[in-house]
Coordinates of C-alpha atoms and ligand atoms in Angstrom, one line a residue:
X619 CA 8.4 25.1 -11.6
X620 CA 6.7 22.2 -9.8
X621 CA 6.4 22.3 -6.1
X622 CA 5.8 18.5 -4.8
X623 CA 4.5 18.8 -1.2
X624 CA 5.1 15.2 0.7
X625 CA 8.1 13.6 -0.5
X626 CA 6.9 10.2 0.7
X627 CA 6.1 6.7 -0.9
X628 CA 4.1 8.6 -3.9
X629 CA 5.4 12.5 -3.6
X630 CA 8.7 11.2 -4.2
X631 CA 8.5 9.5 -7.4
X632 CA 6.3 11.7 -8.9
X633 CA 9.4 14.6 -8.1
X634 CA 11.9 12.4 -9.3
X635 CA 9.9 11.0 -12.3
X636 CA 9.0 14.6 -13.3
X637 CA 12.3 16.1 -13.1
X638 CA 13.9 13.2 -15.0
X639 CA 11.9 14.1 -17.7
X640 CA 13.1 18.1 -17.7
X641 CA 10.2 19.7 -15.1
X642 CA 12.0 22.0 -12.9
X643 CA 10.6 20.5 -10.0
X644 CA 11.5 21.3 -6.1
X645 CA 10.5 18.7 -3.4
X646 CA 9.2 19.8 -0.2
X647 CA 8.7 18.0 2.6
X648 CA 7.9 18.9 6.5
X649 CA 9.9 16.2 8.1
X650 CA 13.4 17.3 8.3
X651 CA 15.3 14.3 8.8
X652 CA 13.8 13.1 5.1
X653 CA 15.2 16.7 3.7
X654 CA 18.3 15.9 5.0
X655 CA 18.3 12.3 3.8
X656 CA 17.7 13.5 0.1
X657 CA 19.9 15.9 0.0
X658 CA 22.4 13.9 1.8
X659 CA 21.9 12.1 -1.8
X660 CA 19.9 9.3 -0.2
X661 CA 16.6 8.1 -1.0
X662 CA 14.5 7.6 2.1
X663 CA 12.9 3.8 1.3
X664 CA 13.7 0.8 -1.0
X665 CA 11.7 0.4 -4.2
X666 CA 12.8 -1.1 -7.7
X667 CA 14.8 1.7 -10.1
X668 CA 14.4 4.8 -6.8
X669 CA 17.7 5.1 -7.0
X670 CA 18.4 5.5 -10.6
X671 CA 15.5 7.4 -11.5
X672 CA 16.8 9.8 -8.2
X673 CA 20.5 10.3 -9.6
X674 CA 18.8 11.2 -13.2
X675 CA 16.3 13.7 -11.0
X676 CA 19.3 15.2 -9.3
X677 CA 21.5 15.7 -12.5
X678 CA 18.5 17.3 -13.8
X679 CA 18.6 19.8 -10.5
X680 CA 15.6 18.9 -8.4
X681 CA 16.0 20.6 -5.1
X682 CA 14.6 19.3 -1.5
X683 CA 13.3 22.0 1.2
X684 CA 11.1 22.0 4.3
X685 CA 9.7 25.6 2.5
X686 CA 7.1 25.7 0.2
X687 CA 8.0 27.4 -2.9
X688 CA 6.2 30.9 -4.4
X689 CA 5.4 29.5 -8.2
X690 CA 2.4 28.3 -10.0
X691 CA 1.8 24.7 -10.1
X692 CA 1.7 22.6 -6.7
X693 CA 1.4 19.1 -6.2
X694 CA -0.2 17.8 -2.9
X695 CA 1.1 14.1 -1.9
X696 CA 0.3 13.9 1.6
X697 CA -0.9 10.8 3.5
X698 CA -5.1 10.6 3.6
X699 CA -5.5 8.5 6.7
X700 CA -9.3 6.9 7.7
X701 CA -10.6 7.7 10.7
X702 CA -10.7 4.0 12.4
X703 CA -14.3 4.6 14.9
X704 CA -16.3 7.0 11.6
X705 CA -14.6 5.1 9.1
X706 CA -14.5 8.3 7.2
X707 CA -11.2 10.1 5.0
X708 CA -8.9 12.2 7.6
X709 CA -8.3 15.1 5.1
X710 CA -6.2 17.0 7.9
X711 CA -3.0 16.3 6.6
X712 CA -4.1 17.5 2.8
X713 CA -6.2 20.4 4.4
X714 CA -2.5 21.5 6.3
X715 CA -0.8 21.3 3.1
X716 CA -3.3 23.2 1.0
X717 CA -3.2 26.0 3.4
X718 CA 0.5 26.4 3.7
X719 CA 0.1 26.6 -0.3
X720 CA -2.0 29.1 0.1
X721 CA 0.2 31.2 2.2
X722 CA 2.8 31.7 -0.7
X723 CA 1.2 30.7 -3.9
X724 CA 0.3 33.5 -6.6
X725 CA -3.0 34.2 -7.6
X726 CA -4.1 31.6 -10.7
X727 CA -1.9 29.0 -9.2
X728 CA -2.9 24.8 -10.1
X729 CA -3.1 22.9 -6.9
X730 CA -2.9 19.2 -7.6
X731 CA -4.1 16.7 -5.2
X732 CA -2.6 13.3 -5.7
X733 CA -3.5 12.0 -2.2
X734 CA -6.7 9.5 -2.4
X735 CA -9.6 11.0 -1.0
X736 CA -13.3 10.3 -0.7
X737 CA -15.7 11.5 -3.5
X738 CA -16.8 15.1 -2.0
X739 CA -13.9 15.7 0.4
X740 CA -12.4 18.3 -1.9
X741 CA -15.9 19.9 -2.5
X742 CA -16.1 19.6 1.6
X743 CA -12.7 20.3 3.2
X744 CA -10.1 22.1 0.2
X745 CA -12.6 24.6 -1.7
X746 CA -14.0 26.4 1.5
X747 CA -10.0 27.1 2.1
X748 CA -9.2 28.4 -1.1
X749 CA -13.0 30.7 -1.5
X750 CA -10.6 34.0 -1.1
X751 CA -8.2 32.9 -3.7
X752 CA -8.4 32.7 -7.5
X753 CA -6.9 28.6 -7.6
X754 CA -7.3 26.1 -10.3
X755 CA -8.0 22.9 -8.5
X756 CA -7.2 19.7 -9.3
X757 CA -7.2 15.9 -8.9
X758 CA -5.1 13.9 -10.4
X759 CA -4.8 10.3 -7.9
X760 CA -2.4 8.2 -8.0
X761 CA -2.4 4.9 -9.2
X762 CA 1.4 3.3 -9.0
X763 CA 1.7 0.0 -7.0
X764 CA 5.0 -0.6 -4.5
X765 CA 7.1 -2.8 -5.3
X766 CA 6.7 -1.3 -9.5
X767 CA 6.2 2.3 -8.7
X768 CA 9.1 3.6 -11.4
X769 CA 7.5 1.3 -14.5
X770 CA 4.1 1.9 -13.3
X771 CA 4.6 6.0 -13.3
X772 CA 5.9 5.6 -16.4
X773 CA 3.1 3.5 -18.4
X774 CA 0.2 3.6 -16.1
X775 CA -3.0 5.2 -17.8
X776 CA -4.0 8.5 -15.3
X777 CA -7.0 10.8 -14.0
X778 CA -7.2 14.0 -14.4
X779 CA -10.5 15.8 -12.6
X780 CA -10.6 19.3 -13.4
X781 CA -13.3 22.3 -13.2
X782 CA -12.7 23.3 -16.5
X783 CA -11.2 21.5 -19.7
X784 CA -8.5 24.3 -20.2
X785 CA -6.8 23.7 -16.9
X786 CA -7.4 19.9 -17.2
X787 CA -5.6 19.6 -20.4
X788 CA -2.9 21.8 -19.0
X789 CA -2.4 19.6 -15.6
X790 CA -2.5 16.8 -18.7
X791 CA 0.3 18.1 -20.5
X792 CA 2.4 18.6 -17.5
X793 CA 1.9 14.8 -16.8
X794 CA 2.3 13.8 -20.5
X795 CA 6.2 15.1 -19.9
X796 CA 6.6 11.6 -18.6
X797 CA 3.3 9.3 -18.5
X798 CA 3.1 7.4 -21.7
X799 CA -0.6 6.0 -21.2
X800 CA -3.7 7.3 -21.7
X801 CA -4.3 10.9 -20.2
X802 CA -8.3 10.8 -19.2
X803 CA -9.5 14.4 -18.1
X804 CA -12.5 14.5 -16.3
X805 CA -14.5 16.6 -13.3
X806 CA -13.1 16.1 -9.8
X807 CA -15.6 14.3 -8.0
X808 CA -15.1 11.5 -11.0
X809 CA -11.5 11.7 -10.4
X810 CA -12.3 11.2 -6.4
X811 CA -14.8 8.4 -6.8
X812 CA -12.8 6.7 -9.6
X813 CA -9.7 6.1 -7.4
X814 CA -11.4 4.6 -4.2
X815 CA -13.3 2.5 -6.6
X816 CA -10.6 1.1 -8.2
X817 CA -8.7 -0.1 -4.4
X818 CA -12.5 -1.0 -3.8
X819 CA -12.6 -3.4 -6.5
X820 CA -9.3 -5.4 -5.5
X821 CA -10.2 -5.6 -1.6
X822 CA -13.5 -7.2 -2.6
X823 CA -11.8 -9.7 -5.1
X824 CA -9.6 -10.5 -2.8
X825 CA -11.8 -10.6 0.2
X826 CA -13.5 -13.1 -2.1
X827 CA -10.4 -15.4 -2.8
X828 CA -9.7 -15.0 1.2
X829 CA -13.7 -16.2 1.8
X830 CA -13.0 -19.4 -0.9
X831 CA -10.1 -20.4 1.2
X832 CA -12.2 -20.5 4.2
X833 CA -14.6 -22.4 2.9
X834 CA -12.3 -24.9 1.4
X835 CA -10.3 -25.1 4.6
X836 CA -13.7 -26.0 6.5
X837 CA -14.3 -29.3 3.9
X838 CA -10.7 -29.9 3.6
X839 CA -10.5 -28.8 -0.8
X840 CA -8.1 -27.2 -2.2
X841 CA -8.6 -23.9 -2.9
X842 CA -5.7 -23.1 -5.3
X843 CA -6.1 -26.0 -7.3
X844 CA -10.1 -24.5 -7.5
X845 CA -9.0 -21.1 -8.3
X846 CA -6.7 -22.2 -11.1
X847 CA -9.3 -24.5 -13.1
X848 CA -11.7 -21.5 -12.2
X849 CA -9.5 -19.3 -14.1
X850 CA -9.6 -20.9 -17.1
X851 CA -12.9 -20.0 -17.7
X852 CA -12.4 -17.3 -20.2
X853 CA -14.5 -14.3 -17.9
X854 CA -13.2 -15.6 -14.6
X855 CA -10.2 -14.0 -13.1
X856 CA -9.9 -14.9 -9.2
X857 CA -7.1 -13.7 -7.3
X858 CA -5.1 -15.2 -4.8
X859 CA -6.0 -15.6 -0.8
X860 CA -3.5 -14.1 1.4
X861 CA -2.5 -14.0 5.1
X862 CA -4.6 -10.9 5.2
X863 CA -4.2 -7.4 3.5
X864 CA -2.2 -4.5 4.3
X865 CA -0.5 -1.3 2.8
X866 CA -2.1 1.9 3.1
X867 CA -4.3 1.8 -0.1
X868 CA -6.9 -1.2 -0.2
X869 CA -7.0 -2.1 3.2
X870 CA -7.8 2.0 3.9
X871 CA -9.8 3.2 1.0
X872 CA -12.7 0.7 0.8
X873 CA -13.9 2.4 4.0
X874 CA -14.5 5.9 2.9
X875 CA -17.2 4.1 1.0
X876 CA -18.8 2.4 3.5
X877 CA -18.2 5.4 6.1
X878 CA -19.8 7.6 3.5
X879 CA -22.9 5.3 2.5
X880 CA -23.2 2.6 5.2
X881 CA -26.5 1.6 4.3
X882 CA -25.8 1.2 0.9
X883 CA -21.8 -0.1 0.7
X884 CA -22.9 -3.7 2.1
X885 CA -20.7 -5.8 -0.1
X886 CA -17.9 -3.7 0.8
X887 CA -18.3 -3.8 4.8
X888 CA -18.2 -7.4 4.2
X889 CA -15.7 -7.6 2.4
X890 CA -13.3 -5.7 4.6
X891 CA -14.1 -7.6 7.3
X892 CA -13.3 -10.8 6.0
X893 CA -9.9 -9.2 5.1
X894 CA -9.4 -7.7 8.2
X895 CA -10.2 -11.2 9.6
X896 CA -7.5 -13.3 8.0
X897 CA -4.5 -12.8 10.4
X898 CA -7.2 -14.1 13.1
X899 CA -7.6 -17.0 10.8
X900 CA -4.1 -17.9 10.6
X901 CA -2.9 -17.3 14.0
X902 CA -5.4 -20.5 14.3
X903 CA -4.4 -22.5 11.7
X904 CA -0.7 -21.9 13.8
X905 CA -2.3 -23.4 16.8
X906 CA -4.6 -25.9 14.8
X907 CA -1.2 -27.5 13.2
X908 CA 0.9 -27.3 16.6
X909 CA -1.8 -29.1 18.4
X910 CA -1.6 -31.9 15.5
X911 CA 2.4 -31.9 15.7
X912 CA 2.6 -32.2 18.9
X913 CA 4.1 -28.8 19.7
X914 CA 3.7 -26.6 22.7
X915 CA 6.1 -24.1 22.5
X916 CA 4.7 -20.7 20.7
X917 CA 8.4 -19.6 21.1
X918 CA 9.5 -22.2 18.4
X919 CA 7.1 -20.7 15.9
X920 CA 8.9 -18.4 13.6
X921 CA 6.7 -15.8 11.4
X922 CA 8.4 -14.9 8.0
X923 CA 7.6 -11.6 6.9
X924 CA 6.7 -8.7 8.3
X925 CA 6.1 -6.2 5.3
X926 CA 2.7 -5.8 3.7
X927 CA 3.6 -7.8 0.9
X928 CA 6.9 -9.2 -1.0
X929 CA 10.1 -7.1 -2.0
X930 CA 9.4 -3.6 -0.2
X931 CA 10.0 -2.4 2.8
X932 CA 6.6 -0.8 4.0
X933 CA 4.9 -2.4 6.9
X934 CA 1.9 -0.3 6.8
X935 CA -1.1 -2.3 8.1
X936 CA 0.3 -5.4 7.6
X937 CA -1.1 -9.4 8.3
X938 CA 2.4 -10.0 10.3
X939 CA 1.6 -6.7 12.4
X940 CA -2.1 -7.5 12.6
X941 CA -1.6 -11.3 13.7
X942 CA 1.0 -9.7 16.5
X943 CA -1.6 -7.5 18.1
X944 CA -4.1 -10.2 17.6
X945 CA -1.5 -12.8 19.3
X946 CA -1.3 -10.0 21.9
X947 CA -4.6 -9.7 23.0
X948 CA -5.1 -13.3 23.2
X949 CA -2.2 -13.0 25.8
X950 CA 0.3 -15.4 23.9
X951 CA 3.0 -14.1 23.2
X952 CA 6.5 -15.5 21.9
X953 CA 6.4 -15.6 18.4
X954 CA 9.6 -14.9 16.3
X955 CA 9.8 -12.6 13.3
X956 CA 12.5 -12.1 11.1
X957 CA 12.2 -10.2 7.8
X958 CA 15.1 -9.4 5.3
X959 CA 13.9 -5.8 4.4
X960 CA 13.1 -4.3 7.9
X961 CA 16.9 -3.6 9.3
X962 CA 15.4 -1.9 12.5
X963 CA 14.3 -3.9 15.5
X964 CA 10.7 -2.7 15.3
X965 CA 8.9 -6.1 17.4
X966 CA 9.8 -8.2 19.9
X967 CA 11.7 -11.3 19.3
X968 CA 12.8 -10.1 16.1
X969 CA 15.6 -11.5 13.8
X970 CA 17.8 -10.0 11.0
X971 CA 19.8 -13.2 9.6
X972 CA 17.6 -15.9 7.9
X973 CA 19.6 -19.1 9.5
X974 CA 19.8 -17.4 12.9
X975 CA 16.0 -17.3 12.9
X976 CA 15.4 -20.4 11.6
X977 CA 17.7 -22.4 14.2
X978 CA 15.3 -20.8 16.8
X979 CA 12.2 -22.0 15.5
X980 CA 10.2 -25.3 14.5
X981 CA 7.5 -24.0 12.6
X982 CA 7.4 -21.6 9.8
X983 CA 4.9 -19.5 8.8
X984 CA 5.4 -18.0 5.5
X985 CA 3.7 -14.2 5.9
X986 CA 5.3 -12.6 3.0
X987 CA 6.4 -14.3 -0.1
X988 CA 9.5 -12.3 -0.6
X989 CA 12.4 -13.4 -3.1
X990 CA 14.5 -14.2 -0.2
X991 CA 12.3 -17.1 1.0
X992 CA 11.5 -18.1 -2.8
X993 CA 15.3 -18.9 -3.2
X994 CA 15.5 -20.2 0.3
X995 CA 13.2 -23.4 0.6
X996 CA 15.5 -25.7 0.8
X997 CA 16.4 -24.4 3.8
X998 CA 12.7 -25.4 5.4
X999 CA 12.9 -29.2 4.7
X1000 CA 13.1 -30.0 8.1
X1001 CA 10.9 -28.1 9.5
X1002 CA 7.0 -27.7 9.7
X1003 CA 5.7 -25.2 7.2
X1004 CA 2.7 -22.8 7.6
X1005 CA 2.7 -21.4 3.5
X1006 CA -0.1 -18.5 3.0
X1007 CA 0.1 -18.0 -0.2
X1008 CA 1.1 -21.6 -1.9
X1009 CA 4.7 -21.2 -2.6
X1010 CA 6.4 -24.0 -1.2
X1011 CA 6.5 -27.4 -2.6
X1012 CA 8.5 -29.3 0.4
X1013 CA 6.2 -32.4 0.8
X1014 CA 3.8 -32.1 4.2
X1015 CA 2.8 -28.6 4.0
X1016 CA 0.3 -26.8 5.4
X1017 CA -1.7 -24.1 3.9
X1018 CA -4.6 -21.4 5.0
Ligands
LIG251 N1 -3.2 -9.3 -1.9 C1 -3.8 -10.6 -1.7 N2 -4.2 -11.3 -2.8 C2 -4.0 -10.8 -4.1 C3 -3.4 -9.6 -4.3 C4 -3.0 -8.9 -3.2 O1 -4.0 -11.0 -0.6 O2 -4.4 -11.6 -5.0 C5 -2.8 -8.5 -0.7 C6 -1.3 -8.2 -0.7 O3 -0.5 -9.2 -0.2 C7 -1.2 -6.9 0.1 C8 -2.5 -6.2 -0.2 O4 -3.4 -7.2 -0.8 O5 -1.2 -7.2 1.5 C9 -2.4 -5.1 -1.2 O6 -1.5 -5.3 -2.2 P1 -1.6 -5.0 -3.7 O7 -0.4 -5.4 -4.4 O8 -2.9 -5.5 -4.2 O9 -1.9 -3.4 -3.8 P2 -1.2 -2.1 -3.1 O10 -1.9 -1.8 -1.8 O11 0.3 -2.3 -3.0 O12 -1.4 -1.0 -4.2 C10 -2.8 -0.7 -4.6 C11 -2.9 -0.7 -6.1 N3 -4.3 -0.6 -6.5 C12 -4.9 -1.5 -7.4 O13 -4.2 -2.4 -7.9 C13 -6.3 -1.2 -7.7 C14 -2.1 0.5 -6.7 O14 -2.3 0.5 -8.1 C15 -2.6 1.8 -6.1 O15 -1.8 2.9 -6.6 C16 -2.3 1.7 -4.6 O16 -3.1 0.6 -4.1 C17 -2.6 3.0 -3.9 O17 -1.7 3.7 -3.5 O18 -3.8 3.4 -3.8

């Protein structure tokens, strides 16, 4: 039996997927009101095929608890926060959960960490916890993007960082019951390194796209016509600029690099910080464009979006949050925020019906490029249109 610790945006799946696929698998999970939730037969966020994949899981008799189970394999999918002021991986969360393993697991049990951590924290923080125990420890990170978690379990290739090959290609055949790519077993502090690289490589790329459309706002070019003919170069591949990035995956795990090596992880510093500087940029495009349409009123400004990106529901670190606190702190507040996934009122002046929130504002400025808004444009013709991420072809507007 598999004991899932963290039934959250990764720990979940991973239960469900597994116990779809005939693992006797038993979910465990600290917070009661998610235990209750899932056993209440509900799952506890939005994301394309959850719910299917979770009535195949339950037919197949996975169980949620708060306990942690007494059996041999454990998988640890807790959250891996950064500390904001060291910039370093908070392993707390993973350390908490390892222990409470430890208090009921067998000897020769497999703990598998899934959370993304910093090459060396497991060296650091887990194996000075488990010295008195005979444990086969693993990492095996996770790799599944929101918004295609279910496919992405499914076909995505995987890491496996063992001690040893024999409980590597174990741990492997355990995930083979349902991943159908490539199974790569390797040593832990691969596995670690090989994960933060790979969110390392998509903040930089972007935080390049973001520092083109910068430098093509300052001389007035446009920077998605630039990145397209770019692209067609057969080994370039730029991605887009954005309103900024968010989630709790490349706007987080860059910085373990450059809190681990800070004289050496220069590109990535950088690169972060233009990221972390785009909201900035666009709460002044929103005054740059009011002052040339004559409007005053920040209160007739209308943010869309306030999720990290389109079609889920997670607003971890996102540009709309970001350009809020920054809109704050510049002591100007008023803007109005609607966004069709986030049912709670969770920020001031916040809408949950599309045409109510757009007969309150003037300007809109498209955060998120969610399906909603896609099928929706017509409904912006009269208005003036802020549109991060080159979506909208209404004639007049505006872009990063
Ligand atoms: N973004 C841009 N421009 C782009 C692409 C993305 O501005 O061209 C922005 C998005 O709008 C969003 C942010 O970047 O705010 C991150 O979104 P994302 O879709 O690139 O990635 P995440 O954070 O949802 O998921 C990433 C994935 N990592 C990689 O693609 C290398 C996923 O595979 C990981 O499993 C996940 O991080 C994780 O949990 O680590």
């Amino acid at each position: 039996m598999v004991n899932v610790i963290g039934l959250g945006y990764i720990g979940l799946p991973t239960a469900l997927m597994m116990a779809s696929h005939g693992v006797e698998v038993v979910g465990t999970d600290y917070n009661p009101k998610v235990v209750a939730m899932l056993n209440a037969g509900k799952t506890t966020f939005k994301e394309k095929g959850l719910d299917e994949l979770f009535q195949r899981a339950l037919e197949k008799g996975i169980r949620f608890t708060e306990d942690y189970q007494i059996t041999d394999t454990y998988i640890v999918s807790v959250p891996s926060p950064y500390d904001k002021f060291s910039k370093k991986v908070d392993a707390c969360y993973v350390v908490a959960a390892v222990k409470k393993v430890l208090e009921v697991c067998p000897e020769n049990a497999t703990i598998i960490i899934e959370s993304t951590v910093s090459p060396g924290t497991i060296d650091k923080h887990i194996r000075p916890e488990i010295k008195n125990h005979n444990i086969n420890l693993v990492h095996a990170p996770e790799r599944i993007i929101p918004g295609n978690m279910v496919y992405e379990l499914l076909h995505n290739n995987r890491t496996i960082g063992a001690d040893d090959k024999e409980t590597g290609d174990r741990v492997a055949a355990l995930y083979a019951s349902f991943c159908q790519g490539q199974i790569v077993v390797t040593d832990i502090r691969t596995a670690e390194m090989t994960k933060v690289v790979e969110n390392t490589f998509r903040a930089v790329n972007i935080a390049f796209a973001n520092e083109l459309a910068k430098i093509c706002r300052h001389d007035n070019m446009d920077v998605y016509e630039i990145i397209r003919i770019c692209n067609m170069h057969p080994r370039v591949n730029i991605l887009q600029p954005g309103p900024g990035v968010g989630g709790h995956c490349i706007s987080v795990d860059p910085w373990f690099l450059v809190g681990d090596y800070p004289s050496l992880a220069k590109v990535i510093d950088e690169s972060m910080k233009t990221n972390e500087s785009m909201p900035d940029f666009v709460l002044n495009r929103i005054y740059e464009i009011m002052k040339e349409n004559g409007l005053t009123d920040i209160s007739r400004v209308g943010l869309y979006g306030l999720t990290y990106k389109e079609n889920v529901d997670d607003m971890r670190e996102s540009p709309t949050l970001q350009l809020l606190e920054s809109q704050e702190r510049h002591l100007a507040p008023g803007l109005k925020v609607y966004d069709p996934f986030i049912t709670d009122d969770v920020v001031k002046n916040q809408y949950h019906d599309l045409d109510a929130f757009l007969s309150d504002v003037d300007f809109v400025v498209i955060m998120v490029k969610h399906n909603e808004i896609m099928e929706n444009m017509d409904k912006l013709t009269e208005k003036t249109v802020l549109d991060c991420f080159n979506i909208c072809d209404l004639p007049g507007v505006y872009h990063i």
